[in-house]
mmCIF file of C-alpha atoms and ligand atoms in Angstrom:
data_model
loop_
_atom_site.group_PDB
_atom_site.id
_atom_site.type_symbol
_atom_site.label_atom_id
_atom_site.label_comp_id
_atom_site.label_asym_id
_atom_site.label_seq_id
_atom_site.Cartn_x
_atom_site.Cartn_y
_atom_site.Cartn_z
ATOM 1 C CA MET A 410 65.545 -16.407 -40.715
ATOM 2 C CA ASN A 411 62.663 -14.271 -39.813
ATOM 3 C CA LEU A 412 61.621 -15.989 -36.640
ATOM 4 C CA VAL A 413 58.754 -14.780 -34.496
ATOM 5 C CA GLU A 414 58.022 -16.164 -31.069
ATOM 6 C CA THR A 415 54.286 -16.807 -30.921
ATOM 7 C CA PRO A 416 53.862 -18.943 -27.782
ATOM 8 C CA THR A 417 50.776 -21.224 -27.464
ATOM 9 C CA ARG A 418 48.717 -21.010 -24.348
ATOM 10 C CA ARG A 419 48.326 -24.729 -24.352
ATOM 11 C CA LYS A 420 50.275 -26.548 -21.640
ATOM 12 C CA LEU A 421 52.548 -29.110 -23.492
ATOM 13 C CA PRO A 422 54.388 -31.898 -21.845
ATOM 14 C CA ARG A 423 58.152 -31.886 -21.572
ATOM 15 C CA ARG A 424 59.762 -34.182 -24.157
ATOM 16 C CA ILE A 425 61.248 -37.428 -22.724
ATOM 17 C CA ALA A 426 62.344 -39.237 -25.869
ATOM 18 C CA PRO A 427 64.897 -38.014 -28.395
ATOM 19 C CA ILE A 428 63.895 -36.149 -31.541
ATOM 20 C CA VAL A 429 64.357 -38.541 -34.402
ATOM 21 C CA ALA A 430 62.441 -36.853 -37.238
ATOM 22 C CA ILE A 431 60.871 -33.707 -38.688
ATOM 23 C CA VAL A 432 57.343 -33.852 -39.945
ATOM 24 C CA VAL A 433 56.292 -31.366 -42.585
ATOM 25 C CA HIS A 434 52.561 -30.419 -42.920
ATOM 26 C CA GLN A 435 50.433 -27.947 -44.910
ATOM 27 C CA THR A 436 47.817 -26.072 -42.954
ATOM 28 C CA GLY A 437 44.217 -27.237 -43.106
ATOM 29 C CA GLN A 438 43.116 -23.690 -44.077
ATOM 30 C CA THR A 439 44.601 -20.771 -45.925
ATOM 31 C CA ASP A 440 43.661 -18.015 -43.469
ATOM 32 C CA LEU A 441 46.764 -17.167 -41.487
ATOM 33 C CA ALA A 442 45.013 -15.490 -38.588
ATOM 34 C CA LYS A 443 42.799 -18.515 -38.098
ATOM 35 C CA CYS A 444 45.829 -20.810 -38.250
ATOM 36 C CA LEU A 445 47.625 -18.690 -35.576
ATOM 37 C CA ALA A 446 44.536 -18.526 -33.411
ATOM 38 C CA TRP A 447 44.122 -22.320 -33.367
ATOM 39 C CA TYR A 448 47.850 -23.056 -32.860
ATOM 40 C CA THR A 449 48.049 -20.748 -29.877
ATOM 41 C CA ALA A 450 44.687 -21.586 -28.259
ATOM 42 C CA GLU A 451 44.553 -23.186 -24.857
ATOM 43 C CA ALA A 452 42.733 -26.225 -26.406
ATOM 44 C CA GLY A 453 44.430 -25.918 -29.816
ATOM 45 C CA GLU A 454 46.515 -28.542 -31.589
ATOM 46 C CA GLY A 455 49.485 -27.406 -33.485
ATOM 47 C CA PRO A 456 53.144 -27.759 -34.469
ATOM 48 C CA HIS A 457 56.292 -26.297 -33.225
ATOM 49 C CA TYR A 458 56.723 -24.024 -36.170
ATOM 50 C CA LEU A 459 54.628 -22.451 -38.961
ATOM 51 C CA VAL A 460 56.058 -21.041 -42.224
ATOM 52 C CA THR A 461 53.767 -18.371 -43.539
ATOM 53 C CA ALA A 462 53.046 -17.544 -47.206
ATOM 54 C CA ALA A 463 55.580 -14.618 -46.740
ATOM 55 C CA GLY A 464 58.215 -16.909 -45.474
ATOM 56 C CA VAL A 465 57.887 -15.815 -41.782
ATOM 57 C CA VAL A 466 58.583 -18.538 -39.263
ATOM 58 C CA HIS A 467 56.384 -18.602 -36.138
ATOM 59 C CA ARG A 468 57.574 -20.643 -33.109
ATOM 60 C CA PHE A 469 54.732 -21.758 -30.791
ATOM 61 C CA THR A 470 56.790 -23.832 -28.341
ATOM 62 C CA GLY A 471 60.376 -24.953 -27.680
ATOM 63 C CA GLU A 472 61.753 -28.083 -29.202
ATOM 64 C CA ASN A 473 62.062 -29.556 -25.640
ATOM 65 C CA ARG A 474 58.151 -29.772 -25.591
ATOM 66 C CA VAL A 475 55.888 -32.332 -27.265
ATOM 67 C CA ALA A 476 53.481 -30.658 -29.722
ATOM 68 C CA TRP A 477 50.175 -32.185 -30.950
ATOM 69 C CA HIS A 478 50.693 -32.266 -34.731
ATOM 70 C CA ALA A 479 50.681 -35.864 -35.965
ATOM 71 C CA ALA A 480 48.784 -38.248 -33.575
ATOM 72 C CA ILE A 481 48.098 -41.841 -34.800
ATOM 73 C CA LYS A 482 44.666 -42.837 -33.442
ATOM 74 C CA PRO A 483 44.314 -46.347 -31.764
ATOM 75 C CA ASP A 484 41.907 -47.605 -34.540
ATOM 76 C CA GLU A 485 44.553 -46.389 -37.107
ATOM 77 C CA GLN A 486 47.311 -48.095 -35.277
ATOM 78 C CA ARG A 487 45.391 -51.327 -35.154
ATOM 79 C CA LEU A 488 45.084 -51.380 -38.996
ATOM 80 C CA TYR A 489 48.719 -50.400 -39.585
ATOM 81 C CA ARG A 490 49.833 -53.225 -37.297
ATOM 82 C CA GLN A 491 48.149 -55.715 -39.708
ATOM 83 C CA GLY A 492 50.460 -54.668 -42.465
ATOM 84 C CA TRP A 493 50.137 -53.178 -45.944
ATOM 85 C CA ALA A 494 47.792 -55.815 -47.388
ATOM 86 C CA THR A 495 45.219 -54.844 -44.767
ATOM 87 C CA TRP A 496 45.496 -51.172 -44.124
ATOM 88 C CA SER A 497 45.793 -50.286 -47.828
ATOM 89 C CA ARG A 498 42.062 -51.468 -48.111
ATOM 90 C CA TRP A 499 40.916 -48.895 -45.450
ATOM 91 C CA ILE A 500 40.246 -45.220 -45.648
ATOM 92 C CA TRP A 501 39.371 -42.630 -43.098
ATOM 93 C CA PRO A 502 37.008 -40.092 -44.614
ATOM 94 C CA SER A 503 37.846 -36.632 -43.183
ATOM 95 C CA GLY A 504 35.408 -35.304 -40.493
ATOM 96 C CA THR A 505 34.435 -38.897 -39.495
ATOM 97 C CA ASN A 506 35.408 -40.892 -36.384
ATOM 98 C CA GLU A 507 36.220 -44.270 -37.871
ATOM 99 C CA PRO A 508 37.841 -45.887 -40.816
ATOM 100 C CA VAL A 509 35.857 -47.527 -43.675
ATOM 101 C CA GLU A 510 36.869 -50.643 -45.665
ATOM 102 C CA VAL A 511 36.985 -50.232 -49.521
ATOM 103 C CA ALA A 512 37.265 -52.961 -52.316
ATOM 104 C CA GLY A 513 40.961 -53.624 -52.866
ATOM 105 C CA GLU A 514 43.865 -51.251 -52.563
ATOM 106 C CA PHE A 515 42.812 -47.556 -52.256
ATOM 107 C CA ALA A 516 44.039 -45.568 -55.257
ATOM 108 C CA GLY A 517 45.104 -42.680 -53.065
ATOM 109 C CA TYR A 518 47.870 -44.791 -51.467
ATOM 110 C CA ARG A 519 49.668 -45.288 -54.765
ATOM 111 C CA SER A 520 52.359 -42.720 -53.872
ATOM 112 C CA TRP A 521 52.813 -44.095 -50.295
ATOM 113 C CA ARG A 522 53.292 -47.571 -51.778
ATOM 114 C CA GLU A 523 55.784 -46.329 -54.429
ATOM 115 C CA ARG A 524 57.843 -44.522 -51.866
ATOM 116 C CA TRP A 525 57.764 -46.944 -48.834
ATOM 117 C CA ARG A 526 56.930 -50.450 -50.214
ATOM 118 C CA PRO A 527 58.290 -53.092 -50.138
ATOM 119 C CA ARG A 528 60.777 -51.799 -47.575
ATOM 120 C CA ILE A 529 58.261 -51.316 -44.832
ATOM 121 C CA GLU A 530 54.706 -52.528 -44.031
ATOM 122 C CA SER A 531 53.240 -49.426 -42.526
ATOM 123 C CA PRO A 532 54.024 -46.084 -41.034
ATOM 124 C CA LEU A 533 54.730 -47.867 -37.703
ATOM 125 C CA ASP A 534 57.989 -48.869 -39.391
ATOM 126 C CA LEU A 535 59.144 -45.301 -39.894
ATOM 127 C CA PRO A 536 61.460 -43.776 -37.298
ATOM 128 C CA THR A 537 58.329 -41.885 -35.959
ATOM 129 C CA GLY A 538 56.708 -45.299 -35.154
ATOM 130 C CA LYS A 539 53.375 -45.178 -33.460
ATOM 131 C CA ALA A 540 54.076 -41.947 -31.581
ATOM 132 C CA PRO A 541 55.184 -39.231 -34.050
ATOM 133 C CA ASN A 542 54.266 -36.428 -31.627
ATOM 134 C CA TYR A 543 56.841 -37.715 -28.993
ATOM 135 C CA LEU A 544 59.572 -38.280 -31.569
ATOM 136 C CA SER A 545 59.442 -35.438 -33.958
ATOM 137 C CA ILE A 546 59.342 -31.690 -34.520
ATOM 138 C CA GLY A 547 56.253 -30.519 -36.495
ATOM 139 C CA ILE A 548 56.425 -27.791 -39.077
ATOM 140 C CA GLU A 549 53.283 -26.543 -40.737
ATOM 141 C CA VAL A 550 53.489 -24.561 -44.063
ATOM 142 C CA GLN A 551 50.689 -22.210 -44.810
ATOM 143 C CA SER A 552 48.382 -23.427 -47.611
ATOM 144 C CA LEU A 553 48.005 -20.982 -50.402
ATOM 145 C CA GLU A 554 44.649 -19.632 -51.805
ATOM 146 C CA LYS A 555 45.958 -20.582 -55.300
ATOM 147 C CA PRO A 556 48.468 -23.429 -54.765
ATOM 148 C CA THR A 557 51.424 -23.449 -57.072
ATOM 149 C CA ALA A 558 52.322 -26.468 -59.087
ATOM 150 C CA THR A 559 54.722 -27.444 -56.343
ATOM 151 C CA VAL A 560 52.207 -26.751 -53.559
ATOM 152 C CA PHE A 561 54.157 -23.855 -51.891
ATOM 153 C CA ASN A 562 55.656 -20.636 -53.232
ATOM 154 C CA PRO A 563 59.493 -20.151 -53.600
ATOM 155 C CA VAL A 564 59.778 -17.962 -50.402
ATOM 156 C CA GLN A 565 58.154 -20.706 -48.369
ATOM 157 C CA TYR A 566 60.522 -23.458 -49.666
ATOM 158 C CA THR A 567 63.532 -21.219 -48.909
ATOM 159 C CA ALA A 568 62.372 -20.531 -45.309
ATOM 160 C CA LEU A 569 61.466 -24.241 -44.835
ATOM 161 C CA GLY A 570 64.815 -25.419 -46.180
ATOM 162 C CA GLU A 571 66.626 -23.131 -43.779
ATOM 163 C CA LEU A 572 64.452 -24.100 -40.816
ATOM 164 C CA ILE A 573 64.869 -27.795 -41.467
ATOM 165 C CA ARG A 574 68.587 -27.464 -41.753
ATOM 166 C CA VAL A 575 68.764 -25.680 -38.419
ATOM 167 C CA VAL A 576 66.393 -27.950 -36.545
ATOM 168 C CA ALA A 577 68.017 -31.120 -38.034
ATOM 169 C CA MET A 578 71.535 -30.126 -37.169
ATOM 170 C CA ARG A 579 70.598 -28.954 -33.695
ATOM 171 C CA ASN A 580 68.891 -32.293 -32.850
ATOM 172 C CA GLY A 581 71.212 -34.687 -34.921
ATOM 173 C CA VAL A 582 68.300 -35.668 -37.228
ATOM 174 C CA PRO A 583 69.758 -37.043 -40.594
ATOM 175 C CA ILE A 584 68.730 -34.876 -43.512
ATOM 176 C CA ASP A 585 67.206 -37.652 -45.759
ATOM 177 C CA ARG A 586 63.789 -38.800 -46.760
ATOM 178 C CA ASP A 587 63.573 -41.302 -43.955
ATOM 179 C CA HIS A 588 63.789 -38.617 -41.252
ATOM 180 C CA ILE A 589 62.345 -35.533 -42.861
ATOM 181 C CA LEU A 590 58.795 -36.863 -43.409
ATOM 182 C CA GLY A 591 55.374 -35.582 -44.639
ATOM 183 C CA HIS A 592 52.315 -35.900 -42.348
ATOM 184 C CA GLN A 593 50.883 -38.173 -45.120
ATOM 185 C CA ASP A 594 53.883 -40.519 -44.814
ATOM 186 C CA VAL A 595 53.264 -41.005 -40.973
ATOM 187 C CA CYS A 596 49.449 -40.905 -41.067
ATOM 188 C CA PRO A 597 48.303 -41.997 -44.598
ATOM 189 C CA LEU A 598 44.951 -43.205 -43.502
ATOM 190 C CA ARG A 599 43.794 -39.740 -42.418
ATOM 191 C CA ARG A 600 45.936 -37.652 -44.833
ATOM 192 C CA THR A 601 45.026 -39.188 -48.228
ATOM 193 C CA ASN A 602 42.150 -38.589 -50.700
ATOM 194 C CA PRO A 603 41.461 -40.631 -53.845
ATOM 195 C CA ARG A 604 43.872 -38.489 -55.747
ATOM 196 C CA GLY A 605 46.747 -39.080 -53.361
ATOM 197 C CA GLY A 606 48.416 -37.701 -50.177
ATOM 198 C CA THR A 607 47.191 -34.372 -49.041
ATOM 199 C CA ASP A 608 49.642 -33.285 -46.383
ATOM 200 C CA PRO A 609 51.859 -31.650 -47.635
ATOM 201 C CA GLY A 610 50.489 -33.184 -50.884
ATOM 202 C CA ASP A 611 51.977 -35.388 -53.567
ATOM 203 C CA ARG A 612 53.080 -32.399 -55.517
ATOM 204 C CA PHE A 613 55.310 -31.115 -52.737
ATOM 205 C CA ASP A 614 58.753 -30.665 -54.280
ATOM 206 C CA TRP A 615 61.174 -32.735 -52.157
ATOM 207 C CA ASP A 616 63.999 -32.508 -54.658
ATOM 208 C CA HIS A 617 63.781 -28.714 -54.441
ATOM 209 C CA LEU A 618 63.690 -28.859 -50.692
ATOM 210 C CA TRP A 619 66.929 -31.034 -50.631
ATOM 211 C CA SER A 620 68.657 -28.570 -52.905
ATOM 212 C CA LEU A 621 67.759 -25.743 -50.617
ATOM 213 C CA VAL A 622 68.828 -27.592 -47.355
ATOM 214 C CA ARG A 623 72.068 -28.758 -48.910
ATOM 215 C CA GLY A 624 72.693 -25.448 -50.517
ATOM 216 C CA SER A 625 72.519 -23.608 -47.251
ATOM 217 C CA GLN A 626 74.852 -26.263 -45.704
ATOM 218 C CA LEU A 627 77.399 -25.635 -48.408
ATOM 219 C CA ASN A 628 77.215 -21.885 -47.647
ATOM 220 C CA GLY A 629 78.377 -22.811 -44.119
ATOM 221 C CA GLY A 630 75.146 -21.817 -42.398
ATOM 222 C CA ASN A 631 73.795 -18.373 -41.690
ATOM 223 C CA GLY A 632 73.929 -17.111 -45.248
ATOM 224 C CA ASN A 633 70.861 -14.880 -45.617
ATOM 225 C CA GLY A 634 69.995 -14.527 -41.904
HETATM 226 ZN ZN1 ZN B 703 49.377 -32.304 -40.951
#
């Protein structure tokens, strides 16, 4: 793995709860320099890791620190607590400070419903609960100027698969869909548009990711370094 230490200047709290999940994101912008500047700024919010378009992995902080990558706001939590029938009728337009009620179930939540209902009522029932930042490792993957059909390029999937395998094994996180989550799984209200989840996106290729993670396990580990 091509790992580059890129420490953030932000003071981050020491982790007090065990790591139970990994949250995969896609960056809000395509410009790598701007992503790095924000994730390392004293007031910046960012993940533990970023996978660039070239497959380079930046580490901003140790896994023993809490990183600010997937907060659930109090207003969001209140809606989730009321269950699917309620929160699925609310959206949170990006750039605004509060949720808005819509008529009936919001179309963008279809993929969330298909994946998680009827097993759970809301993201609060996922292993990350109401405090994903305190319970997970965050991995951002750089958005591409011209996204591929599967959101990211093959080099990114390969690097992400290897990183997830290493982080999961180190922390005893099960490698399955309940514990390797997308930001849109844990924060659907603020990570969905009318077409679906946006982070890392409904076209993110989970099956391909599993094949890469398991493939590198079968190879016994440090295959391609
Ligand atoms: Zn995200």
